[in-house]
PDB file of C-alpha atoms in Angstrom:
ATOM      1  CA  MET R 120      -0.853 -57.923  46.119  1.00  0.00           C
ATOM      2  CA  PRO R 121      -2.135 -61.495  46.013  1.00  0.00           C
ATOM      3  CA  SER R 122      -1.371 -61.884  49.710  1.00  0.00           C
ATOM      4  CA  SER R 123      -0.827 -59.674  52.716  1.00  0.00           C
ATOM      5  CA  GLU R 124       2.826 -60.631  53.031  1.00  0.00           C
ATOM      6  CA  VAL R 125       5.573 -58.146  52.277  1.00  0.00           C
ATOM      7  CA  LYS R 126       9.053 -59.603  52.187  1.00  0.00           C
ATOM      8  CA  PRO R 127      11.981 -57.190  52.074  1.00  0.00           C
ATOM      9  CA  ARG R 128      15.429 -58.798  51.823  1.00  0.00           C
ATOM     10  CA  ILE R 129      18.906 -58.086  53.163  1.00  0.00           C
ATOM     11  CA  CYS R 130      21.673 -58.536  50.597  1.00  0.00           C
ATOM     12  CA  HIS R 131      25.221 -58.569  51.973  1.00  0.00           C
ATOM     13  CA  ILE R 132      27.643 -58.048  49.073  1.00  0.00           C
ATOM     14  CA  VAL R 133      31.417 -58.502  49.227  1.00  0.00           C
ATOM     15  CA  ARG R 134      33.223 -56.605  46.486  1.00  0.00           C
ATOM     16  CA  GLY R 135      34.944 -58.728  43.831  1.00  0.00           C
ATOM     17  CA  ASP R 136      37.784 -57.943  41.433  1.00  0.00           C
ATOM     18  CA  ALA R 137      35.324 -56.303  39.017  1.00  0.00           C
ATOM     19  CA  GLY R 138      33.304 -54.528  41.714  1.00  0.00           C
ATOM     20  CA  TYR R 139      29.966 -55.389  43.265  1.00  0.00           C
ATOM     21  CA  GLY R 140      28.322 -56.280  39.977  1.00  0.00           C
ATOM     22  CA  PHE R 141      25.191 -54.137  40.017  1.00  0.00           C
ATOM     23  CA  HIS R 142      24.047 -50.893  38.434  1.00  0.00           C
ATOM     24  CA  LEU R 143      22.120 -48.372  40.506  1.00  0.00           C
ATOM     25  CA  PHE R 144      19.499 -46.136  38.935  1.00  0.00           C
ATOM     26  CA  GLY R 145      18.293 -42.897  40.445  1.00  0.00           C
ATOM     27  CA  ALA R 146      16.819 -39.952  38.559  1.00  0.00           C
ATOM     28  CA  LYS R 147      18.878 -36.785  38.855  1.00  0.00           C
ATOM     29  CA  ASN R 148      17.728 -34.443  41.649  1.00  0.00           C
ATOM     30  CA  SER R 149      15.042 -36.864  42.837  1.00  0.00           C
ATOM     31  CA  THR R 150      14.641 -39.647  45.382  1.00  0.00           C
ATOM     32  CA  GLY R 151      13.852 -43.320  44.819  1.00  0.00           C
ATOM     33  CA  HIS R 152      16.574 -45.768  43.863  1.00  0.00           C
ATOM     34  CA  SER R 153      16.319 -49.053  41.998  1.00  0.00           C
ATOM     35  CA  ILE R 154      18.654 -51.731  40.666  1.00  0.00           C
ATOM     36  CA  ARG R 155      18.867 -51.297  36.910  1.00  0.00           C
ATOM     37  CA  LYS R 156      21.015 -54.362  36.239  1.00  0.00           C
ATOM     38  CA  VAL R 157      22.692 -57.220  38.105  1.00  0.00           C
ATOM     39  CA  GLU R 158      25.699 -58.788  36.405  1.00  0.00           C
ATOM     40  CA  GLU R 159      25.547 -62.556  35.977  1.00  0.00           C
ATOM     41  CA  ASN R 160      27.648 -64.571  38.475  1.00  0.00           C
ATOM     42  CA  SER R 161      28.662 -61.365  40.262  1.00  0.00           C
ATOM     43  CA  PRO R 162      28.828 -60.822  44.042  1.00  0.00           C
ATOM     44  CA  ALA R 163      25.519 -58.933  43.793  1.00  0.00           C
ATOM     45  CA  SER R 164      23.891 -61.847  41.976  1.00  0.00           C
ATOM     46  CA  GLN R 165      25.167 -64.326  44.553  1.00  0.00           C
ATOM     47  CA  SER R 166      23.771 -62.178  47.380  1.00  0.00           C
ATOM     48  CA  GLY R 167      20.257 -62.471  45.959  1.00  0.00           C
ATOM     49  CA  LEU R 168      20.009 -58.940  44.563  1.00  0.00           C
ATOM     50  CA  LEU R 169      17.603 -58.739  41.609  1.00  0.00           C
ATOM     51  CA  THR R 170      17.075 -56.324  38.753  1.00  0.00           C
ATOM     52  CA  GLY R 171      14.222 -53.989  39.659  1.00  0.00           C
ATOM     53  CA  ASP R 172      14.768 -54.207  43.431  1.00  0.00           C
ATOM     54  CA  LYS R 173      14.181 -50.936  45.296  1.00  0.00           C
ATOM     55  CA  ILE R 174      16.866 -49.889  47.785  1.00  0.00           C
ATOM     56  CA  VAL R 175      15.453 -48.990  51.200  1.00  0.00           C
ATOM     57  CA  ALA R 176      18.579 -48.860  53.371  1.00  0.00           C
ATOM     58  CA  VAL R 177      22.373 -49.056  52.963  1.00  0.00           C
ATOM     59  CA  ASN R 178      24.427 -50.409  55.858  1.00  0.00           C
ATOM     60  CA  GLY R 179      21.505 -49.797  58.216  1.00  0.00           C
ATOM     61  CA  VAL R 180      20.848 -46.224  57.048  1.00  0.00           C
ATOM     62  CA  ASN R 181      17.495 -45.522  55.382  1.00  0.00           C
ATOM     63  CA  VAL R 182      18.167 -43.897  51.998  1.00  0.00           C
ATOM     64  CA  GLN R 183      14.653 -43.622  50.568  1.00  0.00           C
ATOM     65  CA  GLU R 184      14.804 -39.819  50.685  1.00  0.00           C
ATOM     66  CA  PHE R 185      18.487 -39.585  49.687  1.00  0.00           C
ATOM     67  CA  ARG R 186      19.702 -38.215  46.366  1.00  0.00           C
ATOM     68  CA  HIS R 187      21.507 -40.559  44.010  1.00  0.00           C
ATOM     69  CA  ALA R 188      24.959 -39.218  44.926  1.00  0.00           C
ATOM     70  CA  GLN R 189      24.223 -39.647  48.631  1.00  0.00           C
ATOM     71  CA  VAL R 190      23.274 -43.307  48.147  1.00  0.00           C
ATOM     72  CA  VAL R 191      26.478 -43.956  46.207  1.00  0.00           C
ATOM     73  CA  ALA R 192      28.492 -42.294  48.983  1.00  0.00           C
ATOM     74  CA  GLU R 193      26.748 -44.433  51.607  1.00  0.00           C
ATOM     75  CA  ILE R 194      27.632 -47.608  49.693  1.00  0.00           C
ATOM     76  CA  LYS R 195      31.283 -46.527  49.531  1.00  0.00           C
ATOM     77  CA  LYS R 196      31.546 -45.743  53.265  1.00  0.00           C
ATOM     78  CA  ILE R 197      32.588 -49.324  54.071  1.00  0.00           C
ATOM     79  CA  ASP R 198      35.469 -50.668  52.010  1.00  0.00           C
ATOM     80  CA  ASN R 199      34.927 -53.807  49.922  1.00  0.00           C
ATOM     81  CA  GLU R 200      31.508 -54.722  51.313  1.00  0.00           C
ATOM     82  CA  THR R 201      28.011 -53.330  51.704  1.00  0.00           C
ATOM     83  CA  THR R 202      24.656 -54.429  53.058  1.00  0.00           C
ATOM     84  CA  LEU R 203      21.482 -53.436  51.236  1.00  0.00           C
ATOM     85  CA  LEU R 204      17.904 -53.659  52.503  1.00  0.00           C
ATOM     86  CA  VAL R 205      15.796 -54.062  49.363  1.00  0.00           C
ATOM     87  CA  ILE R 206      12.218 -54.820  48.387  1.00  0.00           C
ATOM     88  CA  ASP R 207      10.578 -55.631  45.075  1.00  0.00           C
ATOM     89  CA  ASP R 208       8.416 -53.105  43.233  1.00  0.00           C
ATOM     90  CA  GLU R 209       5.110 -54.707  44.237  1.00  0.00           C
ATOM     91  CA  GLY R 210       6.075 -54.774  47.907  1.00  0.00           C
ATOM     92  CA  GLU R 211       7.176 -51.145  47.863  1.00  0.00           C
ATOM     93  CA  LYS R 212       3.885 -50.020  46.310  1.00  0.00           C
ATOM     94  CA  TYR R 213       1.928 -52.002  48.914  1.00  0.00           C
ATOM     95  CA  CYS R 214       3.820 -50.361  51.783  1.00  0.00           C
ATOM     96  CA  LEU R 215       3.391 -46.875  50.316  1.00  0.00           C
ATOM     97  CA  GLU R 216      -0.351 -47.391  49.847  1.00  0.00           C
ATOM     98  CA  HIS R 217      -0.797 -48.595  53.423  1.00  0.00           C
ATOM     99  CA  ASP R 218       1.712 -46.211  55.075  1.00  0.00           C
ATOM    100  CA  ILE R 219       4.001 -49.028  56.244  1.00  0.00           C
ATOM    101  CA  ASP R 220       7.650 -48.356  57.099  1.00  0.00           C
ATOM    102  CA  ILE R 221      10.002 -50.927  55.584  1.00  0.00           C
ATOM    103  CA  THR R 222      12.519 -52.090  58.217  1.00  0.00           C
ATOM    104  CA  GLU R 223      15.025 -54.883  58.763  1.00  0.00           C
ATOM    105  CA  GLU R 224      12.712 -56.338  61.419  1.00  0.00           C
ATOM    106  CA  MET R 225      10.272 -57.189  58.642  1.00  0.00           C
ATOM    107  CA  VAL R 226      12.840 -59.521  57.074  1.00  0.00           C
ATOM    108  CA  ALA R 227      12.491 -61.873  60.010  1.00  0.00           C
ATOM    109  CA  ALA R 228       8.763 -61.416  60.438  1.00  0.00           C
ATOM    110  CA  ALA R 229       8.103 -61.172  56.680  1.00  0.00           C
ATOM    111  CA  VAL R 230       4.479 -60.330  57.436  1.00  0.00           C
ATOM    112  CA  VAL R 231       2.640 -57.035  57.779  1.00  0.00           C
ATOM    113  CA  ALA R 232      -0.922 -56.185  58.676  1.00  0.00           C
ATOM    114  CA  ALA R 233      -3.383 -57.578  56.168  1.00  0.00           C
ATOM    115  CA  ILE R 234      -6.341 -55.850  54.636  1.00  0.00           C
ATOM    116  CA  PRO R 235      -9.516 -57.658  55.806  1.00  0.00           C
ATOM    117  CA  THR R 236     -10.638 -60.270  53.300  1.00  0.00           C
ATOM    118  CA  PRO R 237     -14.255 -59.844  52.183  1.00  0.00           C
ATOM    119  CA  PRO R 238     -16.595 -62.761  52.942  1.00  0.00           C
ATOM    120  CA  ARG R 239     -16.879 -65.406  50.250  1.00  0.00           C
ATOM    121  CA  LYS R 240     -19.959 -65.433  48.060  1.00  0.00           C
ATOM    122  CA  GLU R 241     -22.666 -68.019  48.657  1.00  0.00           C
ATOM    123  CA  SER R 242     -21.543 -69.946  45.600  1.00  0.00           C
ATOM    124  CA  LEU R 243     -18.704 -69.972  43.130  1.00  0.00           C
ATOM    125  CA  LYS R 244     -21.191 -69.129  40.404  1.00  0.00           C
ATOM    126  CA  GLU R 245     -22.299 -65.944  42.189  1.00  0.00           C
ATOM    127  CA  GLU R 246     -18.664 -65.014  42.786  1.00  0.00           C
ATOM    128  CA  ILE R 247     -17.839 -65.297  39.086  1.00  0.00           C
ATOM    129  CA  ILE R 248     -20.904 -63.240  38.098  1.00  0.00           C
ATOM    130  CA  SER R 249     -19.975 -60.522  40.615  1.00  0.00           C
ATOM    131  CA  GLU R 250     -16.435 -60.440  39.247  1.00  0.00           C
ATOM    132  CA  LEU R 251     -17.697 -59.938  35.697  1.00  0.00           C
ATOM    133  CA  ILE R 252     -20.071 -57.158  36.774  1.00  0.00           C
ATOM    134  CA  ALA R 253     -17.263 -55.429  38.713  1.00  0.00           C
ATOM    135  CA  GLU R 254     -14.949 -55.533  35.689  1.00  0.00           C
ATOM    136  CA  ASP R 255     -17.716 -54.187  33.455  1.00  0.00           C
ATOM    137  CA  ASN R 256     -18.535 -51.328  35.860  1.00  0.00           C
ATOM    138  CA  THR R 257     -14.849 -50.455  36.178  1.00  0.00           C
ATOM    139  CA  GLU R 258     -14.645 -50.023  32.433  1.00  0.00           C
ATOM    140  CA  ASP R 259     -17.681 -47.714  32.535  1.00  0.00           C
ATOM    141  CA  ASP R 260     -15.974 -45.647  35.259  1.00  0.00           C
ATOM    142  CA  ASP R 261     -12.869 -45.372  33.083  1.00  0.00           C
ATOM    143  CA  GLN R 262     -14.983 -43.828  30.321  1.00  0.00           C
ATOM    144  CA  SER R 263     -16.052 -40.997  32.603  1.00  0.00           C
ATOM    145  CA  LYS R 264     -12.454 -40.064  33.380  1.00  0.00           C
ATOM    146  CA  SER R 265     -10.342 -37.839  31.141  1.00  0.00           C
ATOM    147  CA  LYS R 266      -9.512 -39.663  27.957  1.00  0.00           C
ATOM    148  CA  PRO R 267      -5.876 -40.493  27.259  1.00  0.00           C
ATOM    149  CA  ARG R 268      -3.842 -38.549  24.731  1.00  0.00           C
ATOM    150  CA  PRO R 269      -0.513 -39.199  23.025  1.00  0.00           C
ATOM    151  CA  LYS R 270       2.522 -37.227  24.153  1.00  0.00           C
ATOM    152  CA  LEU R 271       4.760 -34.956  22.075  1.00  0.00           C
ATOM    153  CA  CYS R 272       8.387 -34.979  23.229  1.00  0.00           C
ATOM    154  CA  LYS R 273      10.692 -32.283  21.864  1.00  0.00           C
ATOM    155  CA  LEU R 274      14.326 -33.379  22.185  1.00  0.00           C
ATOM    156  CA  VAL R 275      17.395 -31.185  21.738  1.00  0.00           C
ATOM    157  CA  LYS R 276      20.556 -33.189  21.141  1.00  0.00           C
ATOM    158  CA  GLN R 277      23.457 -32.814  23.553  1.00  0.00           C
ATOM    159  CA  GLU R 278      27.068 -33.950  23.286  1.00  0.00           C
ATOM    160  CA  GLY R 279      26.116 -37.514  24.214  1.00  0.00           C
ATOM    161  CA  GLY R 280      23.167 -37.644  21.813  1.00  0.00           C
ATOM    162  CA  TYR R 281      19.460 -37.693  22.620  1.00  0.00           C
ATOM    163  CA  GLY R 282      19.865 -40.114  25.537  1.00  0.00           C
ATOM    164  CA  PHE R 283      17.494 -42.964  24.742  1.00  0.00           C
ATOM    165  CA  ASN R 284      17.414 -46.411  23.156  1.00  0.00           C
ATOM    166  CA  LEU R 285      14.820 -47.470  20.606  1.00  0.00           C
ATOM    167  CA  HIS R 286      13.891 -51.141  20.407  1.00  0.00           C
ATOM    168  CA  SER R 287      12.087 -53.129  17.730  1.00  0.00           C
ATOM    169  CA  GLU R 288      11.232 -56.793  17.529  1.00  0.00           C
ATOM    170  CA  LYS R 289      12.406 -58.155  14.195  1.00  0.00           C
ATOM    171  CA  GLY R 290       9.393 -58.615  11.951  1.00  0.00           C
ATOM    172  CA  SER R 291       7.253 -56.289  14.080  1.00  0.00           C
ATOM    173  CA  SER R 292       6.180 -52.732  13.258  1.00  0.00           C
ATOM    174  CA  GLY R 293       6.235 -51.583  16.885  1.00  0.00           C
ATOM    175  CA  LYS R 294       9.091 -49.416  18.113  1.00  0.00           C
ATOM    176  CA  THR R 295       9.386 -48.889  21.856  1.00  0.00           C
ATOM    177  CA  VAL R 296      11.745 -46.974  24.120  1.00  0.00           C
ATOM    178  CA  SER R 297      13.876 -49.482  26.042  1.00  0.00           C
ATOM    179  CA  PHE R 298      16.127 -47.055  27.959  1.00  0.00           C
ATOM    180  CA  VAL R 299      16.140 -43.371  28.913  1.00  0.00           C
ATOM    181  CA  ASP R 300      19.250 -41.711  30.315  1.00  0.00           C
ATOM    182  CA  PRO R 301      18.144 -39.802  33.455  1.00  0.00           C
ATOM    183  CA  ASP R 302      20.704 -37.108  32.619  1.00  0.00           C
ATOM    184  CA  GLY R 303      19.832 -36.880  28.929  1.00  0.00           C
ATOM    185  CA  PRO R 304      17.560 -34.720  26.733  1.00  0.00           C
ATOM    186  CA  ALA R 305      15.001 -37.534  26.316  1.00  0.00           C
ATOM    187  CA  PHE R 306      14.344 -37.639  30.066  1.00  0.00           C
ATOM    188  CA  VAL R 307      13.969 -33.859  30.214  1.00  0.00           C
ATOM    189  CA  ALA R 308      11.505 -34.000  27.301  1.00  0.00           C
ATOM    190  CA  GLY R 309       9.314 -36.508  29.151  1.00  0.00           C
ATOM    191  CA  LEU R 310      10.187 -39.673  27.237  1.00  0.00           C
ATOM    192  CA  HIS R 311       9.710 -42.841  29.314  1.00  0.00           C
ATOM    193  CA  VAL R 312      10.715 -46.487  29.054  1.00  0.00           C
ATOM    194  CA  ASN R 313       8.009 -48.554  27.257  1.00  0.00           C
ATOM    195  CA  ASP R 314       6.660 -45.517  25.396  1.00  0.00           C
ATOM    196  CA  ARG R 315       5.802 -46.569  21.827  1.00  0.00           C
ATOM    197  CA  LEU R 316       6.954 -44.310  18.987  1.00  0.00           C
ATOM    198  CA  VAL R 317       4.185 -43.198  16.604  1.00  0.00           C
ATOM    199  CA  GLU R 318       5.501 -40.157  14.721  1.00  0.00           C
ATOM    200  CA  VAL R 319       8.840 -38.493  14.005  1.00  0.00           C
ATOM    201  CA  ASN R 320       8.538 -34.789  13.182  1.00  0.00           C
ATOM    202  CA  GLY R 321       4.864 -35.264  12.297  1.00  0.00           C
ATOM    203  CA  ALA R 322       5.405 -38.283  10.016  1.00  0.00           C
ATOM    204  CA  ASN R 323       3.792 -41.578  11.046  1.00  0.00           C
ATOM    205  CA  MET R 324       6.365 -44.340  11.541  1.00  0.00           C
ATOM    206  CA  GLU R 325       4.169 -47.256  12.602  1.00  0.00           C
ATOM    207  CA  ASN R 326       4.595 -49.202   9.378  1.00  0.00           C
ATOM    208  CA  GLU R 327       8.144 -48.083   8.601  1.00  0.00           C
ATOM    209  CA  ARG R 328      11.183 -50.318   9.015  1.00  0.00           C
ATOM    210  CA  HIS R 329      13.378 -49.793  12.043  1.00  0.00           C
ATOM    211  CA  SER R 330      16.223 -48.519   9.854  1.00  0.00           C
ATOM    212  CA  LYS R 331      13.908 -45.922   8.304  1.00  0.00           C
ATOM    213  CA  VAL R 332      12.880 -44.650  11.744  1.00  0.00           C
ATOM    214  CA  VAL R 333      16.507 -44.393  12.822  1.00  0.00           C
ATOM    215  CA  GLN R 334      17.363 -42.531   9.644  1.00  0.00           C
ATOM    216  CA  SER R 335      14.502 -40.075  10.151  1.00  0.00           C
ATOM    217  CA  ILE R 336      15.675 -39.286  13.684  1.00  0.00           C
ATOM    218  CA  LYS R 337      19.292 -38.842  12.616  1.00  0.00           C
ATOM    219  CA  GLU R 338      18.336 -36.619   9.690  1.00  0.00           C
ATOM    220  CA  SER R 339      16.537 -34.287  12.099  1.00  0.00           C
ATOM    221  CA  GLY R 340      19.834 -32.759  13.096  1.00  0.00           C
ATOM    222  CA  ASP R 341      20.131 -31.363  16.601  1.00  0.00           C
ATOM    223  CA  CYS R 342      16.429 -31.472  17.486  1.00  0.00           C
ATOM    224  CA  VAL R 343      13.574 -33.882  16.876  1.00  0.00           C
ATOM    225  CA  GLU R 344       9.895 -34.137  17.813  1.00  0.00           C
ATOM    226  CA  LEU R 345       8.635 -37.592  18.799  1.00  0.00           C
ATOM    227  CA  LEU R 346       4.962 -38.439  19.221  1.00  0.00           C
ATOM    228  CA  VAL R 347       4.652 -41.377  21.608  1.00  0.00           C
ATOM    229  CA  VAL R 348       2.002 -43.254  23.584  1.00  0.00           C
ATOM    230  CA  ASP R 349       2.456 -44.993  26.914  1.00  0.00           C
ATOM    231  CA  PRO R 350       1.160 -48.610  27.230  1.00  0.00           C
ATOM    232  CA  SER R 351      -2.236 -47.667  28.694  1.00  0.00           C
ATOM    233  CA  THR R 352      -2.858 -44.988  26.062  1.00  0.00           C
ATOM    234  CA  ASP R 353      -1.691 -47.383  23.351  1.00  0.00           C
ATOM    235  CA  ASN R 354      -4.193 -50.012  24.520  1.00  0.00           C
ATOM    236  CA  TYR R 355      -6.981 -47.421  24.575  1.00  0.00           C
ATOM    237  CA  TYR R 356      -6.433 -46.350  20.957  1.00  0.00           C
ATOM    238  CA  MET R 357      -6.094 -49.960  19.837  1.00  0.00           C
ATOM    239  CA  ALA R 358      -9.473 -50.703  21.420  1.00  0.00           C
ATOM    240  CA  CYS R 359     -10.902 -47.713  19.539  1.00  0.00           C
ATOM    241  CA  HIS R 360      -9.357 -49.008  16.297  1.00  0.00           C
ATOM    242  CA  VAL R 361      -7.786 -45.575  15.836  1.00  0.00           C
ATOM    243  CA  VAL R 362      -4.176 -44.714  15.045  1.00  0.00           C
ATOM    244  CA  PRO R 363      -2.992 -41.989  17.451  1.00  0.00           C
ATOM    245  CA  SER R 364      -1.686 -38.845  15.771  1.00  0.00           C
ATOM    246  CA  SER R 365      -0.681 -35.254  16.458  1.00  0.00           C
ATOM    247  CA  GLU R 366      -4.335 -34.276  16.027  1.00  0.00           C
ATOM    248  CA  HIS R 367      -5.154 -36.086  19.268  1.00  0.00           C
ATOM    249  CA  LEU R 368      -2.822 -33.852  21.299  1.00  0.00           C
ATOM    250  CA  THR R 369      -5.509 -31.168  21.557  1.00  0.00           C
ATOM    251  CA  GLY R 370      -8.371 -32.321  19.319  1.00  0.00           C
ATOM    252  CA  GLU R 371     -11.197 -34.746  19.957  1.00  0.00           C
ATOM    253  CA  VAL R 372     -10.196 -38.082  21.485  1.00  0.00           C
ATOM    254  CA  PRO R 373     -11.926 -41.176  20.061  1.00  0.00           C
ATOM    255  CA  THR R 374     -14.516 -42.943  22.173  1.00  0.00           C
ATOM    256  CA  ARG R 375     -13.824 -46.512  23.096  1.00  0.00           C
ATOM    257  CA  THR R 376     -16.799 -48.732  22.236  1.00  0.00           C
ATOM    258  CA  ASP R 377     -15.551 -52.312  22.453  1.00  0.00           C
ATOM    259  CA  PHE R 378     -15.043 -52.709  26.215  1.00  0.00           C
ATOM    260  CA  GLY R 379     -15.490 -56.440  26.007  1.00  0.00           C
ATOM    261  CA  SER R 380     -18.763 -56.171  27.920  1.00  0.00           C
ATOM    262  CA  ILE R 381     -21.394 -58.727  27.088  1.00  0.00           C
ATOM    263  CA  ARG R 382     -23.966 -55.982  27.504  1.00  0.00           C
ATOM    264  CA  LYS R 383     -24.779 -55.853  23.760  1.00  0.00           C
ATOM    265  CA  ALA R 384     -28.315 -55.673  22.408  1.00  0.00           C
ATOM    266  CA  SER R 385     -27.589 -58.084  19.535  1.00  0.00           C
ATOM    267  CA  ALA R 386     -24.841 -59.222  17.189  1.00  0.00           C
ATOM    268  CA  GLY R 387     -25.800 -56.480  14.732  1.00  0.00           C
ATOM    269  CA  SER R 388     -26.223 -53.678  17.262  1.00  0.00           C
ATOM    270  CA  ARG R 389     -23.840 -51.998  19.714  1.00  0.00           C
ATOM    271  CA  ALA R 390     -26.559 -50.101  21.611  1.00  0.00           C
ATOM    272  CA  GLU R 391     -26.848 -50.867  25.316  1.00  0.00           C
ATOM    273  CA  THR R 392     -30.286 -51.350  26.878  1.00  0.00           C
ATOM    274  CA  SER R 393     -31.403 -49.417  29.950  1.00  0.00           C
ATOM    275  CA  ASP R 394     -31.725 -52.602  32.000  1.00  0.00           C
ATOM    276  CA  SER R 395     -28.511 -54.154  30.652  1.00  0.00           C
ATOM    277  CA  THR R 396     -27.182 -55.115  34.090  1.00  0.00           C
ATOM    278  CA  THR R 397     -30.306 -57.179  34.789  1.00  0.00           C
ATOM    279  CA  GLU R 398     -30.011 -58.934  31.436  1.00  0.00           C
ATOM    280  CA  PHE R 399     -26.307 -59.393  32.117  1.00  0.00           C
ATOM    281  CA  THR R 400     -26.877 -61.372  35.315  1.00  0.00           C
ATOM    282  CA  ASP R 401     -29.961 -63.247  34.136  1.00  0.00           C
ATOM    283  CA  ALA R 402     -28.148 -64.520  31.075  1.00  0.00           C
ATOM    284  CA  MET R 403     -25.232 -65.804  33.111  1.00  0.00           C
ATOM    285  CA  LEU R 404     -27.361 -67.423  35.782  1.00  0.00           C
ATOM    286  CA  ASN R 405     -28.518 -69.811  33.079  1.00  0.00           C
ATOM    287  CA  MET R 406     -24.921 -70.674  32.112  1.00  0.00           C
ATOM    288  CA  ASN R 407     -23.151 -73.680  33.510  1.00  0.00           C
ATOM    289  CA  LEU R 408     -20.085 -73.166  35.694  1.00  0.00           C
ATOM    290  CA  ASN R 409     -17.563 -74.092  32.994  1.00  0.00           C
ATOM    291  CA  ALA R 410     -19.057 -71.536  30.597  1.00  0.00           C
ATOM    292  CA  LEU R 411     -18.786 -68.832  33.250  1.00  0.00           C
ATOM    293  CA  LYS R 412     -15.156 -69.703  33.956  1.00  0.00           C
ATOM    294  CA  ALA R 413     -14.400 -69.525  30.228  1.00  0.00           C
ATOM    295  CA  LYS R 414     -16.009 -66.067  30.035  1.00  0.00           C
ATOM    296  CA  VAL R 415     -13.905 -64.785  32.933  1.00  0.00           C
ATOM    297  CA  GLN R 416     -10.768 -66.141  31.296  1.00  0.00           C
ATOM    298  CA  SER R 417     -11.647 -64.540  27.941  1.00  0.00           C
ATOM    299  CA  LYS R 418     -12.011 -61.121  29.585  1.00  0.00           C
ATOM    300  CA  ARG R 419      -8.551 -61.198  31.084  1.00  0.00           C
ATOM    301  CA  LYS R 420      -5.607 -60.073  29.029  1.00  0.00           C
ATOM    302  CA  GLN R 421      -2.991 -62.742  28.552  1.00  0.00           C
ATOM    303  CA  ALA R 422       0.687 -61.853  28.309  1.00  0.00           C
ATOM    304  CA  PRO R 423       2.172 -63.090  25.011  1.00  0.00           C
ATOM    305  CA  THR R 424       4.541 -65.986  25.255  1.00  0.00           C
ATOM    306  CA  THR R 425       8.020 -65.484  23.938  1.00  0.00           C
ATOM    307  CA  ASN R 426      10.569 -67.975  22.749  1.00  0.00           C
ATOM    308  CA  TRP R 427      13.661 -66.288  24.110  1.00  0.00           C
ATOM    309  CA  GLY R 428      15.925 -68.689  22.282  1.00  0.00           C
ATOM    310  CA  ASP R 429      14.600 -67.531  18.908  1.00  0.00           C
ATOM    311  CA  ARG R 430      14.076 -63.905  19.844  1.00  0.00           C
ATOM    312  CA  LYS R 431      15.886 -61.425  17.658  1.00  0.00           C
ATOM    313  CA  ALA R 432      15.650 -57.821  18.688  1.00  0.00           C
ATOM    314  CA  ILE R 433      17.030 -54.613  17.204  1.00  0.00           C
ATOM    315  CA  PHE R 434      18.304 -51.830  19.440  1.00  0.00           C
ATOM    316  CA  ASN R 435      19.477 -48.351  18.601  1.00  0.00           C
ATOM    317  CA  ASN R 436      21.155 -45.949  20.991  1.00  0.00           C
ATOM    318  CA  PHE R 437      20.526 -42.289  20.231  1.00  0.00           C
TER     319      PHE R 437
END
């Protein structure tokens, strides 16, 4: 978290003619409950409830270890109104990592114990250099870990279908999973939201039109095999300039070579020198501050901007 503050919220919702106006998500036979959707101009929206909020307590009762049905029953205990203690995803992760209980008292205090802040470097220039070295070393550590592989999901159709939505941006070749029914075959098979579809029954679909992908899935009958990659695996293979395939399920995984490190011997060579870290710092010590800032910025991934007014997306519900 960018700061040591964790701010849970209390949302008091009075039921309207159309209900409370929010959709609760909880995986079947598991704990953990989040708000999937908040209807616009609904009582839930007016109370400050947000999509993605994690429910901690209902009417003063902690429900973090409750099953989905138990949470629903707790909400219904009081007629026409309910009070939810919620926290955003980042705050929940922070509390879990630091073994902090989320309580209503924190709403007033809105502050929890902070992790000690390391002392500032002697100069901004040294701080930037240290940041670049840390990022570079982290990437080296990632190489030593098990390399990511795509995932093969075998789905068997039920009465309600396969239980997932496939999404494509118009004009884009990427097809991603935008929704997975927690009670459907897709969830059982291990399909997750934001997984990107690569193959259908062994056939690569990356450059196929959305309609062709849909047709291939429908023509599979009552079962289909989908090869997918999660966002981190997708980024890894893109950095390797390799298209993931069924061969990577058990075969050799490509080695990522373009980590963005400036530790390159020359423009025509990708070999690293034994004293690359020394060269790395010496080279940057001779840079001016603006050049260093630009290098830090170039190493950070930027989220693409989207013109939501012009956005045209295609969805399919299987």
